[in-house]
XYZ file of C-alpha atoms in Angstrom:
286
model
C 96.993 167.569 164.179
C 96.623 171.072 164.961
C 100.251 173.320 165.420
C 99.038 176.078 168.563
C 102.209 177.711 168.860
C 101.811 177.145 172.847
C 99.054 178.844 173.471
C 96.976 177.588 175.196
C 94.323 180.161 175.246
C 93.263 182.624 172.214
C 93.511 186.759 173.371
C 91.330 189.053 172.952
C 89.580 190.847 169.177
C 91.324 193.748 168.354
C 88.552 195.699 167.154
C 90.018 198.686 166.189
C 93.133 196.910 164.165
C 95.186 199.360 162.132
C 95.442 196.188 159.511
C 92.719 195.980 157.234
C 92.321 191.505 157.005
C 89.424 190.119 155.379
C 87.654 187.182 157.877
C 86.280 184.674 156.490
C 83.672 181.621 157.596
C 85.982 179.455 158.864
C 84.268 175.466 158.921
C 81.599 175.985 161.248
C 82.735 178.877 162.922
C 81.058 182.512 161.120
C 83.272 185.491 162.531
C 82.247 188.686 161.121
C 84.726 191.549 159.029
C 87.136 192.529 160.744
C 87.436 189.805 163.151
C 90.954 190.132 163.720
C 93.921 189.024 166.903
C 96.568 190.077 167.920
C 99.181 187.695 168.140
C 103.168 187.571 168.868
C 102.911 191.375 167.694
C 101.797 189.814 164.313
C 97.851 190.899 163.228
C 96.113 187.709 161.966
C 92.865 187.246 160.870
C 89.996 185.518 163.064
C 89.649 182.336 160.327
C 92.756 181.024 161.335
C 91.093 180.033 164.064
C 90.285 177.120 164.806
C 88.719 174.350 166.983
C 88.811 177.421 169.342
C 92.739 176.936 168.497
C 94.792 179.029 166.760
C 97.047 177.478 163.672
C 98.523 179.600 161.264
C 99.472 179.216 157.141
C 101.630 176.020 158.191
C 99.275 174.645 160.382
C 95.577 174.762 157.556
C 98.487 172.834 155.300
C 99.497 170.413 157.339
C 95.511 170.432 158.542
C 94.812 170.182 154.693
C 96.852 167.627 153.837
C 95.884 165.464 156.479
C 92.380 165.856 154.583
C 94.163 164.957 151.367
C 94.851 161.224 153.242
C 92.590 161.353 154.962
C 90.770 161.256 151.166
C 93.593 158.783 149.641
C 92.962 156.578 152.670
C 89.452 156.120 152.233
C 90.092 155.921 148.871
C 92.464 153.050 149.365
C 89.880 151.433 151.742
C 87.061 151.581 149.446
C 89.263 150.065 146.890
C 90.604 147.464 149.393
C 87.349 147.020 150.142
C 87.149 146.256 146.482
C 89.088 143.706 146.010
C 88.247 142.797 149.924
C 84.667 141.256 147.619
C 86.149 140.246 144.617
C 89.169 137.574 147.455
C 85.191 136.535 149.489
C 83.930 135.974 145.347
C 86.345 133.704 144.460
C 86.592 132.404 147.660
C 83.003 131.698 147.369
C 83.070 130.336 143.833
C 86.373 128.090 145.650
C 84.382 126.667 147.748
C 81.502 126.006 145.550
C 84.198 124.301 142.955
C 85.617 122.432 146.175
C 82.326 121.315 147.597
C 81.404 119.556 144.358
C 84.592 117.976 144.059
C 84.325 116.817 147.684
C 80.871 115.566 146.115
C 83.268 113.333 143.603
C 85.141 112.857 145.478
C 82.862 111.125 147.512
C 81.180 109.312 144.745
C 83.794 107.981 143.465
C 84.608 106.279 146.740
C 81.826 104.887 147.641
C 81.888 103.859 144.002
C 85.042 102.028 144.577
C 84.228 100.353 147.976
C 80.963 98.621 145.539
C 83.737 98.369 143.313
C 86.258 96.048 145.406
C 83.995 93.967 146.406
C 82.303 93.199 143.084
C 85.709 92.655 142.710
C 86.667 90.013 145.761
C 83.132 88.696 144.786
C 84.689 87.798 141.428
C 87.940 86.507 143.087
C 86.383 84.279 145.657
C 84.515 82.832 142.478
C 87.910 81.972 140.770
C 89.691 80.737 143.373
C 86.405 78.721 144.076
C 86.570 77.230 140.328
C 89.867 77.026 140.175
C 90.766 74.730 142.761
C 88.132 73.012 141.166
C 89.647 72.297 137.933
C 92.435 71.329 140.178
C 90.164 69.134 141.856
C 89.464 67.322 138.561
C 92.881 67.792 136.665
C 93.920 65.563 139.495
C 91.659 62.967 139.525
C 92.132 62.698 135.244
C 95.612 62.084 136.100
C 95.242 59.690 138.518
C 92.990 58.370 135.913
C 95.869 57.998 134.069
C 98.288 56.867 135.907
C 96.180 53.882 136.834
C 96.066 53.337 132.693
C 99.310 53.813 132.169
C 100.597 49.970 131.000
C 97.278 49.227 128.580
C 97.871 52.449 126.813
C 101.645 51.639 126.589
C 100.365 47.831 125.061
C 98.055 49.512 123.415
C 100.126 52.506 121.908
C 103.089 49.740 120.777
C 100.167 47.994 119.306
C 99.348 50.458 117.349
C 102.938 50.573 116.589
C 103.766 47.723 115.223
C 100.053 48.140 113.053
C 100.564 51.262 110.979
C 104.188 50.017 110.884
C 102.978 47.141 108.869
C 100.986 49.232 106.577
C 103.842 51.646 105.215
C 105.722 47.952 104.967
C 101.760 47.010 102.506
C 102.274 50.553 101.073
C 105.582 50.414 100.049
C 105.104 47.224 98.598
C 102.046 47.987 96.592
C 103.619 51.776 95.297
C 106.420 49.295 94.001
C 104.006 47.602 92.769
C 101.755 49.790 90.327
C 104.824 50.952 89.447
C 105.807 48.475 87.469
C 102.573 47.399 86.920
C 102.079 51.303 85.248
C 105.942 51.460 83.485
C 104.682 47.573 81.978
C 101.422 48.811 80.466
C 103.071 51.413 78.730
C 106.078 49.273 77.656
C 102.541 46.888 75.799
C 101.267 50.642 74.808
C 103.910 51.667 72.933
C 104.282 48.514 70.928
C 100.928 47.838 69.899
C 100.526 51.862 68.874
C 104.249 51.145 67.002
C 103.002 47.825 65.170
C 99.665 49.717 64.529
C 101.906 52.991 63.231
C 104.279 51.102 61.543
C 100.830 48.746 59.763
C 98.524 51.876 58.860
C 101.833 53.591 57.299
C 101.998 49.962 54.636
C 98.929 49.959 53.853
C 98.744 53.311 52.776
C 101.844 54.115 50.645
C 100.530 50.712 48.395
C 97.431 52.902 48.629
C 98.916 56.065 46.883
C 100.999 53.324 44.543
C 97.443 51.744 42.928
C 96.311 55.360 42.528
C 100.066 56.718 41.225
C 100.165 53.722 38.514
C 96.418 53.746 37.705
C 97.512 57.079 36.554
C 97.516 58.043 32.691
C 101.378 59.483 31.392
C 101.008 62.871 29.930
C 101.915 64.661 27.243
C 102.462 68.565 26.069
C 99.088 70.059 25.309
C 97.422 67.168 25.720
C 95.935 67.936 30.472
C 96.193 65.674 32.755
C 92.370 63.326 32.663
C 91.076 62.721 35.716
C 91.225 59.259 38.006
C 88.547 56.663 38.218
C 86.198 58.391 40.806
C 86.544 55.284 42.521
C 89.893 55.595 42.227
C 90.065 59.651 43.820
C 87.930 58.623 46.954
C 89.735 55.813 47.775
C 92.859 57.582 48.584
C 90.661 60.708 50.321
C 89.344 58.139 52.211
C 92.507 56.786 53.140
C 93.721 59.903 53.854
C 90.462 61.338 55.586
C 90.905 58.124 58.029
C 94.314 58.893 59.069
C 93.102 61.399 59.661
C 91.126 61.125 62.250
C 92.364 58.703 63.558
C 95.872 60.618 63.854
C 93.205 63.607 65.856
C 92.177 60.485 68.759
C 95.036 58.829 68.765
C 97.041 62.620 69.638
C 93.514 63.636 72.262
C 94.785 60.558 74.026
C 96.444 57.543 75.812
C 99.422 58.991 73.222
C 99.572 62.303 74.238
C 101.864 60.904 76.972
C 104.442 58.915 75.474
C 106.571 61.424 73.387
C 108.970 59.082 71.977
C 105.946 56.886 70.449
C 104.062 60.664 70.281
C 107.298 61.767 67.402
C 106.960 58.414 65.336
C 103.674 58.874 64.929
C 103.979 63.138 63.470
C 106.269 62.558 61.568
C 104.213 59.553 59.916
C 101.563 61.861 59.168
C 104.114 64.950 57.627
C 104.406 61.975 55.031
C 101.252 61.170 54.752
C 100.519 64.604 54.243
C 103.046 65.784 52.342
C 102.786 62.838 49.969
C 99.095 63.890 48.648
C 98.935 67.782 48.686
C 101.489 66.877 46.161
C 98.698 65.168 44.261
C 96.547 67.786 45.065
C 98.498 69.770 43.527
C 98.922 67.517 40.634
C 94.827 68.003 39.884
C 95.179 63.966 40.657
C 91.361 65.487 42.516
C 87.965 66.333 41.203
C 87.750 70.574 42.378
C 85.551 69.885 45.660
C 86.958 66.520 47.111
């Protein structure tokens, strides 16, 4: 804004002004030196003449402020333009992203329609299959209902046969148990008789061997008995040992009472044999 102080026309220049004021170039005006004018009894340099109007220092300050504001406005406008360009770039990027998302949505909708169509086809096929199975089950139920009387009769006959089998099984089990018990009792008797017979025979032979051994006196070593007697006693011992081993690894292993009897008799025979061996009744190496 230009301040004119109410003057619409420039006054006549005063080339002979008493005050020497340096006049310089202002804007597109070129004024000579000392080209000054008189305003309100003041001598003012012609440099204050701007755009055909008088302007003092306050007016010029206002003009400078306007120029500064215009420059700031220009800078702000440039910043706004930069911001608008940035926003436009972002909007273009967002538009591209939106277009890509929209394309994906369209593809998903297309896939969804296809999947729904396939699913409807599968559901239709499954429903048809289920109805077919229901019809088949109904037919089977009808057949079973028509044969219900015959099935009941067959079930009753089967129950009767099972009952007879249970009775026969119980009878056979009892008979087999009794037979096994009798066999065990008979085996116990036979083994007991055999053990007693072997024990008596062994004691008799040991007595004969001891009777055939001559008496000894101090300083006179005990002679060896005849080889036949020694061999006979050893044969009896080893035969008895072998028979006891065979019986212990046979059926007698399950008969605890008779097994204890066998072990007791064996300990008696073995103690007698060890006693004979200790008294040098058997040759070395036998």
